[in-house]
PDB file of C-alpha atoms in Angstrom:
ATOM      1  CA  UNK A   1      27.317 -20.957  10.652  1.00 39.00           C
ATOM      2  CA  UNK A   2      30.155 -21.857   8.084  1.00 40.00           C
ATOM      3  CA  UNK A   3      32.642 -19.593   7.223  1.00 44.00           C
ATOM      4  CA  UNK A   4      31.380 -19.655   3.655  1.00 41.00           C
ATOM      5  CA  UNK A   5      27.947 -19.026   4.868  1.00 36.00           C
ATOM      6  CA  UNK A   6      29.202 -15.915   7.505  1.00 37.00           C
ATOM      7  CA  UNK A   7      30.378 -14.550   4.583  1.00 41.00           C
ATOM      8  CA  UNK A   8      27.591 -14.234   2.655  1.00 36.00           C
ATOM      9  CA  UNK A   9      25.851 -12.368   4.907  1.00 35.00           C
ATOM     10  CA  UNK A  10      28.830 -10.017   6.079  1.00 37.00           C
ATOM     11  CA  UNK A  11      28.322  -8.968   1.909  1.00 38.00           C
ATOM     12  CA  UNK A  12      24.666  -9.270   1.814  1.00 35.00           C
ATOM     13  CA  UNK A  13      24.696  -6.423   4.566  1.00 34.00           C
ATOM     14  CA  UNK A  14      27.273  -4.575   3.209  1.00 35.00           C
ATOM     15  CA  UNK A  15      25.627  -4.733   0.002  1.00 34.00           C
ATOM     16  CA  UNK A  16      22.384  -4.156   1.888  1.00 32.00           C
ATOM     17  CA  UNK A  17      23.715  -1.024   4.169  1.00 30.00           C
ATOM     18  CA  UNK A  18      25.190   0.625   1.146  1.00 34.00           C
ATOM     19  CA  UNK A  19      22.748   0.436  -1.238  1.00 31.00           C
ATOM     20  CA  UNK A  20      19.737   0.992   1.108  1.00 28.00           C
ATOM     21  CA  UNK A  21      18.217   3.704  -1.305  1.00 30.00           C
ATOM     22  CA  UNK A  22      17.612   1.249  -3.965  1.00 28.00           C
ATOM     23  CA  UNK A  23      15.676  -1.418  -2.273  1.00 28.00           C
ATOM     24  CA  UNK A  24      12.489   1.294  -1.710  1.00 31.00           C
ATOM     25  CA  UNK A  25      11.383   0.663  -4.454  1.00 33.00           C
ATOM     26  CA  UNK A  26       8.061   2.702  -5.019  1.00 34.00           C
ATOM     27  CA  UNK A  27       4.731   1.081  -7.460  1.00 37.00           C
ATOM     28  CA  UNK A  28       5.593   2.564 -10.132  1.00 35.00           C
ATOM     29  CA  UNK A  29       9.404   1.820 -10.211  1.00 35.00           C
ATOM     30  CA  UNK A  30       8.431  -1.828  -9.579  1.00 37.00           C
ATOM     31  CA  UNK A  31       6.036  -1.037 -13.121  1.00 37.00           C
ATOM     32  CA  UNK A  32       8.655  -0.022 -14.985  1.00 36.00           C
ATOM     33  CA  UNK A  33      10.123  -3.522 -14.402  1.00 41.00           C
ATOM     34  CA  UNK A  34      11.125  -4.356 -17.868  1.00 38.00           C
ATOM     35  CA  UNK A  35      14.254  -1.376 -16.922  1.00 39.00           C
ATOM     36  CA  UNK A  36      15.174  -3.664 -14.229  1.00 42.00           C
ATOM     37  CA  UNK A  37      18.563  -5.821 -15.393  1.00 43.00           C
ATOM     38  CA  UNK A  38      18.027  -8.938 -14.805  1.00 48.00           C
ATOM     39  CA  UNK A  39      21.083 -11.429 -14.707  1.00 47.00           C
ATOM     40  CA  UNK A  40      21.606 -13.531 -17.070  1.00 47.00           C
ATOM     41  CA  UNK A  41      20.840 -17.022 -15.211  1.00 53.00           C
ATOM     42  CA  UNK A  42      21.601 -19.626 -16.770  1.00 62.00           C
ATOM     43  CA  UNK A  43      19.079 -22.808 -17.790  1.00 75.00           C
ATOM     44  CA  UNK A  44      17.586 -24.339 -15.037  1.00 84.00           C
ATOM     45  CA  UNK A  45      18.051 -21.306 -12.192  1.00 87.00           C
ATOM     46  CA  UNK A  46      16.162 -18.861 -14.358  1.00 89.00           C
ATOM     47  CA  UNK A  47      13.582 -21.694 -15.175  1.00 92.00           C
ATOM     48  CA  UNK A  48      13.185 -21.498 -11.427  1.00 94.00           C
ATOM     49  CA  UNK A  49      12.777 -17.715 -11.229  1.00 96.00           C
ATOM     50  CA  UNK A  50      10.073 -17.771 -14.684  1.00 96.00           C
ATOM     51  CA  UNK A  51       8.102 -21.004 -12.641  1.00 96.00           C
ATOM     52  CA  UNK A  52       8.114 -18.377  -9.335  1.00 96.00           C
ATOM     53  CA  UNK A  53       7.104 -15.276 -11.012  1.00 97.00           C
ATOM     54  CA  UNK A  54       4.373 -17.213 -13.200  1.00 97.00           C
ATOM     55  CA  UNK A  55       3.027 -18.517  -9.791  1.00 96.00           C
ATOM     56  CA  UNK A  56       3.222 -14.150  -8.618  1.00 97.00           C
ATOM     57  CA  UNK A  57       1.540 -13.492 -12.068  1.00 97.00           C
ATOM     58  CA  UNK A  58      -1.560 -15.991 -11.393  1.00 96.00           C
ATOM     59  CA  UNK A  59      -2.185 -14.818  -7.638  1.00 96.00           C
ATOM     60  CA  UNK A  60      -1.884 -11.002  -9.095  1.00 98.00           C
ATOM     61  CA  UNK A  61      -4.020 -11.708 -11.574  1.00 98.00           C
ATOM     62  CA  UNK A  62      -6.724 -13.561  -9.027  1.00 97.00           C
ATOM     63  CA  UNK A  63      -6.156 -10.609  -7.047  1.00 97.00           C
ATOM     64  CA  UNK A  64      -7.390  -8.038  -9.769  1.00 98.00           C
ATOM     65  CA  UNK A  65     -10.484 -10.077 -10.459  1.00 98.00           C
ATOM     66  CA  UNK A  66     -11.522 -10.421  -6.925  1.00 98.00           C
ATOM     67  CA  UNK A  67     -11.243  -6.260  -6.712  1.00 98.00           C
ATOM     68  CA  UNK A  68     -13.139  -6.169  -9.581  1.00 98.00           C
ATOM     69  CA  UNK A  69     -15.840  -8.018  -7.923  1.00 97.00           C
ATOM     70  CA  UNK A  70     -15.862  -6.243  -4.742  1.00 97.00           C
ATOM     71  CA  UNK A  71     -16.242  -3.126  -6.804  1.00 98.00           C
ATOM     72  CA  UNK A  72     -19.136  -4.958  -9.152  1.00 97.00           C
ATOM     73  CA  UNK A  73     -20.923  -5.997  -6.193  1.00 97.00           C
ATOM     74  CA  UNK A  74     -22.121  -2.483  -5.165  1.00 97.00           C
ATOM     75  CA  UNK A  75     -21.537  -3.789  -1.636  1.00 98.00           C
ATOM     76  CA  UNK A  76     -18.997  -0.630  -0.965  1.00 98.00           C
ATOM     77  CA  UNK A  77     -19.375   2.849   0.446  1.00 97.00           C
ATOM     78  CA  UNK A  78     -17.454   4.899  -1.925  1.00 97.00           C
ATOM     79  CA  UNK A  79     -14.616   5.399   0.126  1.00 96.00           C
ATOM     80  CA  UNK A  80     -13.851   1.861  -0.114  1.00 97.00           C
ATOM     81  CA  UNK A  81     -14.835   1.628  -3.069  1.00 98.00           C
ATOM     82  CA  UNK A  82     -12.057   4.116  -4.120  1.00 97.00           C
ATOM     83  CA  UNK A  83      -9.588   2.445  -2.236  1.00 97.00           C
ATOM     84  CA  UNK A  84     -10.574  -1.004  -3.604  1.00 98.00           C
ATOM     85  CA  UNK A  85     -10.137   0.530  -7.279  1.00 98.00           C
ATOM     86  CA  UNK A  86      -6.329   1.786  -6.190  1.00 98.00           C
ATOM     87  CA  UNK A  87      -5.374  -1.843  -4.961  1.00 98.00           C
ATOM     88  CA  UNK A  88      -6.941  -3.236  -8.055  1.00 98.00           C
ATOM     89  CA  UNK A  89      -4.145  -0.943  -9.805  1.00 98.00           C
ATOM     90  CA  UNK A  90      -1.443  -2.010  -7.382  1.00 98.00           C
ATOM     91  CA  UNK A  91      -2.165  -5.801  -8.676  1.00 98.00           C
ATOM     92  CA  UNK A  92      -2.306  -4.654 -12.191  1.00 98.00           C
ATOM     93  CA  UNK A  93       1.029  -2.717 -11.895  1.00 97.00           C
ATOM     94  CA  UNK A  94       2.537  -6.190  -9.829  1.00 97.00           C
ATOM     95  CA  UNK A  95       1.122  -8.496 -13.116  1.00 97.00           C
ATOM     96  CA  UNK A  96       2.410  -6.169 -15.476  1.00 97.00           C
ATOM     97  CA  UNK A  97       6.062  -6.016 -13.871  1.00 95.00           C
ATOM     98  CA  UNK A  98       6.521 -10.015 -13.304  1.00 97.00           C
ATOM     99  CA  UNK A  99       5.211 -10.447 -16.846  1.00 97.00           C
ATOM    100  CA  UNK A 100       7.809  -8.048 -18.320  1.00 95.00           C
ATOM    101  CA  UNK A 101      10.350 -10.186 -15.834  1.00 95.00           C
ATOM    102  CA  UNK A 102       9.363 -13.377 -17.124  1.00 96.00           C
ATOM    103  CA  UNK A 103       9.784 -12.267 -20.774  1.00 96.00           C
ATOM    104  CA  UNK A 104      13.234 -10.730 -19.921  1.00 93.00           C
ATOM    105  CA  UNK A 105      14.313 -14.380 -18.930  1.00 94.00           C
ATOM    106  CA  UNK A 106      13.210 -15.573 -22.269  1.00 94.00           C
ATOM    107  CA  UNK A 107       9.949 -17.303 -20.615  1.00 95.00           C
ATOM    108  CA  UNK A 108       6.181 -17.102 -21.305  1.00 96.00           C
ATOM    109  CA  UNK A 109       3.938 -15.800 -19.244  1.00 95.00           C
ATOM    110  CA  UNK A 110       1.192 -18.136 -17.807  1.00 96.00           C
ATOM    111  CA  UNK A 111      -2.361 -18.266 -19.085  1.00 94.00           C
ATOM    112  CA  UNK A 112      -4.914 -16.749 -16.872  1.00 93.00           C
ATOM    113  CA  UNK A 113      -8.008 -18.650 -16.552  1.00 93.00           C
ATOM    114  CA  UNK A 114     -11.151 -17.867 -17.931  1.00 93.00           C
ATOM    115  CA  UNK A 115     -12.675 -17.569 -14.319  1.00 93.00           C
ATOM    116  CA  UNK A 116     -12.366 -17.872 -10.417  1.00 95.00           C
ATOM    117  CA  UNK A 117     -13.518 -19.771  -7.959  1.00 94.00           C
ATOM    118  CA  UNK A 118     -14.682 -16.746  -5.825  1.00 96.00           C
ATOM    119  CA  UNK A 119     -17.258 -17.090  -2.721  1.00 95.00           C
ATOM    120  CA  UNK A 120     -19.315 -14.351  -4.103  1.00 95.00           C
ATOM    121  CA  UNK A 121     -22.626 -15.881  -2.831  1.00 95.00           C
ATOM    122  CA  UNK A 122     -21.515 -15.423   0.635  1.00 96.00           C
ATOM    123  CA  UNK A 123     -20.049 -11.542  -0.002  1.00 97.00           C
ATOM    124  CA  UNK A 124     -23.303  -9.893   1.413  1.00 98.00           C
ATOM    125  CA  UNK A 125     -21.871  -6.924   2.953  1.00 98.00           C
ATOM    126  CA  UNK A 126     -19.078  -4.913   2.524  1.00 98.00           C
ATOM    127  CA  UNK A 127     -17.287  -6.218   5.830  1.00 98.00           C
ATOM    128  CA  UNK A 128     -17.762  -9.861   3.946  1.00 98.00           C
ATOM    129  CA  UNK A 129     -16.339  -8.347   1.276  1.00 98.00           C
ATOM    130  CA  UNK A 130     -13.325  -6.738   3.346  1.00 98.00           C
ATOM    131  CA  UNK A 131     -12.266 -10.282   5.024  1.00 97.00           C
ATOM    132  CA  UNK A 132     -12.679 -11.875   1.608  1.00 97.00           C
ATOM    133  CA  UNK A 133      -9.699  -8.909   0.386  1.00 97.00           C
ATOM    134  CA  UNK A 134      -7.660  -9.128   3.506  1.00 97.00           C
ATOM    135  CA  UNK A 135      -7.737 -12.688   3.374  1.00 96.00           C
ATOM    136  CA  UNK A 136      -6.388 -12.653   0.298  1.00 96.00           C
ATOM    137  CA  UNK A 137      -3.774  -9.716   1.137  1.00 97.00           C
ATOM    138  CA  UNK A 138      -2.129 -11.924   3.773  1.00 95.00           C
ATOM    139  CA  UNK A 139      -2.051 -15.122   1.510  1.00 95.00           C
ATOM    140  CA  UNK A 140       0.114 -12.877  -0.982  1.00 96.00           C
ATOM    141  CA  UNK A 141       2.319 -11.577   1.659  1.00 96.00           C
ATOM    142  CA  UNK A 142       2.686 -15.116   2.916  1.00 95.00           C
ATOM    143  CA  UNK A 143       3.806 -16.111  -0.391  1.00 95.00           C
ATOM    144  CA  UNK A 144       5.759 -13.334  -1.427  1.00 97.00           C
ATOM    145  CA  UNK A 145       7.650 -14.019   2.087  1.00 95.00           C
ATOM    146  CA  UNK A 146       8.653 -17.626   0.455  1.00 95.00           C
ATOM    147  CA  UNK A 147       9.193 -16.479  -2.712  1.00 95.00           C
ATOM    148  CA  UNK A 148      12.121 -13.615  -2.118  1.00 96.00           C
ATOM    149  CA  UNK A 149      14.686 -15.965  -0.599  1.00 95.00           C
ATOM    150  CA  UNK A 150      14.402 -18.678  -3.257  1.00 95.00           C
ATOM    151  CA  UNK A 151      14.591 -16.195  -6.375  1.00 96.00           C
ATOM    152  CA  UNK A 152      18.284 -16.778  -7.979  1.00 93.00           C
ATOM    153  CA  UNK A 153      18.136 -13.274  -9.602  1.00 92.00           C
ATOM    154  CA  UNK A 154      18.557 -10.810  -6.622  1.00 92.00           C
ATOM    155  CA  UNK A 155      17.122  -8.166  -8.235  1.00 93.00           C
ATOM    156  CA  UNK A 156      14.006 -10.145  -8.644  1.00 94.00           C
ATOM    157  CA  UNK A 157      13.947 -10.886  -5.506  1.00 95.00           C
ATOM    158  CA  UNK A 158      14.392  -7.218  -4.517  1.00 95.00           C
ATOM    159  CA  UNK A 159      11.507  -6.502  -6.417  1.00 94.00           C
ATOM    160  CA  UNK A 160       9.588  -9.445  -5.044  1.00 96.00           C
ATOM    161  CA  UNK A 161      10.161  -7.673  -1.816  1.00 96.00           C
ATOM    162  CA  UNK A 162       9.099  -4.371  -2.623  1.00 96.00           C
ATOM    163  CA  UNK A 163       5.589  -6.020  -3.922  1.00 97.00           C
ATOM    164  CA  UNK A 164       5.554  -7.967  -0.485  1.00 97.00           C
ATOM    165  CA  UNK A 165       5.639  -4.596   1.176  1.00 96.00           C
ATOM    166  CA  UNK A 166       2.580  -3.066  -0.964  1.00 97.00           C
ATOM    167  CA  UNK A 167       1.104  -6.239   0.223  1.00 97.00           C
ATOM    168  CA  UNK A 168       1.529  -5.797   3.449  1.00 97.00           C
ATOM    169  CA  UNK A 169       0.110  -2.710   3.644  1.00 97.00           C
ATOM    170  CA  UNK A 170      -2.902  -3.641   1.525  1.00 98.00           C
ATOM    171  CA  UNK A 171      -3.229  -6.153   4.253  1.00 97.00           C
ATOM    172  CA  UNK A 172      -2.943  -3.864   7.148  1.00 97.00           C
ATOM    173  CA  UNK A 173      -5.149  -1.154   5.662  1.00 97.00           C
ATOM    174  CA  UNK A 174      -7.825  -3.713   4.670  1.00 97.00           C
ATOM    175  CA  UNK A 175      -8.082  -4.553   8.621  1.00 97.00           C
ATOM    176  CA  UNK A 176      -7.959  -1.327   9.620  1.00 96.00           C
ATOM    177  CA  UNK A 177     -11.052  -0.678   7.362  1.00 96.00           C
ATOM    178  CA  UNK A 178     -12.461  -3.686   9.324  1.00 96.00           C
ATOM    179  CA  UNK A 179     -12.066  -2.400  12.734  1.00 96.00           C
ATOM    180  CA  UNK A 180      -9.383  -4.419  13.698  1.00 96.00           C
ATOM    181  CA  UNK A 181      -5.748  -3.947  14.596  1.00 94.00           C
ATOM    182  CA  UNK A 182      -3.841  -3.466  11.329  1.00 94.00           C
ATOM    183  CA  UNK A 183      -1.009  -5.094  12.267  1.00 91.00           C
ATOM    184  CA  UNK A 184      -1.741  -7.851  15.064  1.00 89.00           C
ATOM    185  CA  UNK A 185       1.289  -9.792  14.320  1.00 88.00           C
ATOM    186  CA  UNK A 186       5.643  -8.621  15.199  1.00 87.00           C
ATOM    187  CA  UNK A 187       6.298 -11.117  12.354  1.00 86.00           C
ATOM    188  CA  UNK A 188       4.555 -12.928   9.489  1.00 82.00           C
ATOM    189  CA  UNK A 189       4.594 -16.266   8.158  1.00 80.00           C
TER     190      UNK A 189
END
């Protein structure tokens, strides 16, 4: 490790260590995004973060319709139903908070598509319906995991982080639900 690059890190935890509080950030702080500052990047690094978040927008959004068709399909017990309908919110809240990012860069927000390439013809139970969700849980987390470290603006990235975490857990409950262990993994990738 550099010099330079040792650091870095010496400040990231020091900046990390003493401002611990903030980085908890709960679903509805990360919906109130548009209070968030955002640093004023310049040209092509805040190009970067709008082309990131657009990519966050579009998988939120995919995940919102694929809730709503779990919850259309009349597959679920009401229980999971319920929680089904609280994730769909959680994706909702995400989409609404990147968008407002994205806007506060001076970007537009990607078009969402008229429709999704779901497997809904072979969701024919609500465990089917389950691994279709968890798969999709995991994807984000996977994503969100690549996304944080390549955001310029650290505060997006702290609130990339944050949505990683309520991914997570959607992940982890959504295998619970299943029967499986929730978290079968030390680390993800």
């Amino acid at each position: 490790m550099t010099q330079s690059s040792a650091k870095s890190v010496d400040n990231l935890r020091r900046s990390f260590l003493k401002n611990t509080g903030g980085l908890v950030l709960s679903a509805a702080a990360v919906s109130v995004m548009g209070n968030v500052r955002v640093a004023s990047a310049s040209g092509k690094a805040a190009e970067a973060d709008i082309t990131i978040l657009n990519g966050a927008i579009s998988a939120e959004r995919e995940a919102v319709a694929a809730y709503a068709l779990g919850i259309a399909s009349g597959l679920l017990s009401k229980s999971v139903s319920a929680l089904a309908t609280d994730f769909k919110g959680h994706h909702e809240q995400h989409a609404e908070a990147l968008i407002s990012a994205v806007k506060t860069l001076g970007g537009a927000e990607v078009t969402e598509p008229e429709s999704y390439n779901f497997p809904a013809d072979q969701l024919k139970s609500e465990a089917d319906v389950l691994k279709f969700a968890a798969g999709l849980e995991k994807g984000a987390v996977s994503a969100y995991l690549g996304a944080v470290p390549i955001l310029g603006d650290r505060e997006l990235a702290q609130v990339a982080a944050s949505i990683l975490g309520d991914e997570a857990m959607h992940w982890a409950t959504l295998r619970g639900a299943l029967g499986m262990h929730p978290v079968p993994v030390a680390f993800m990738s």
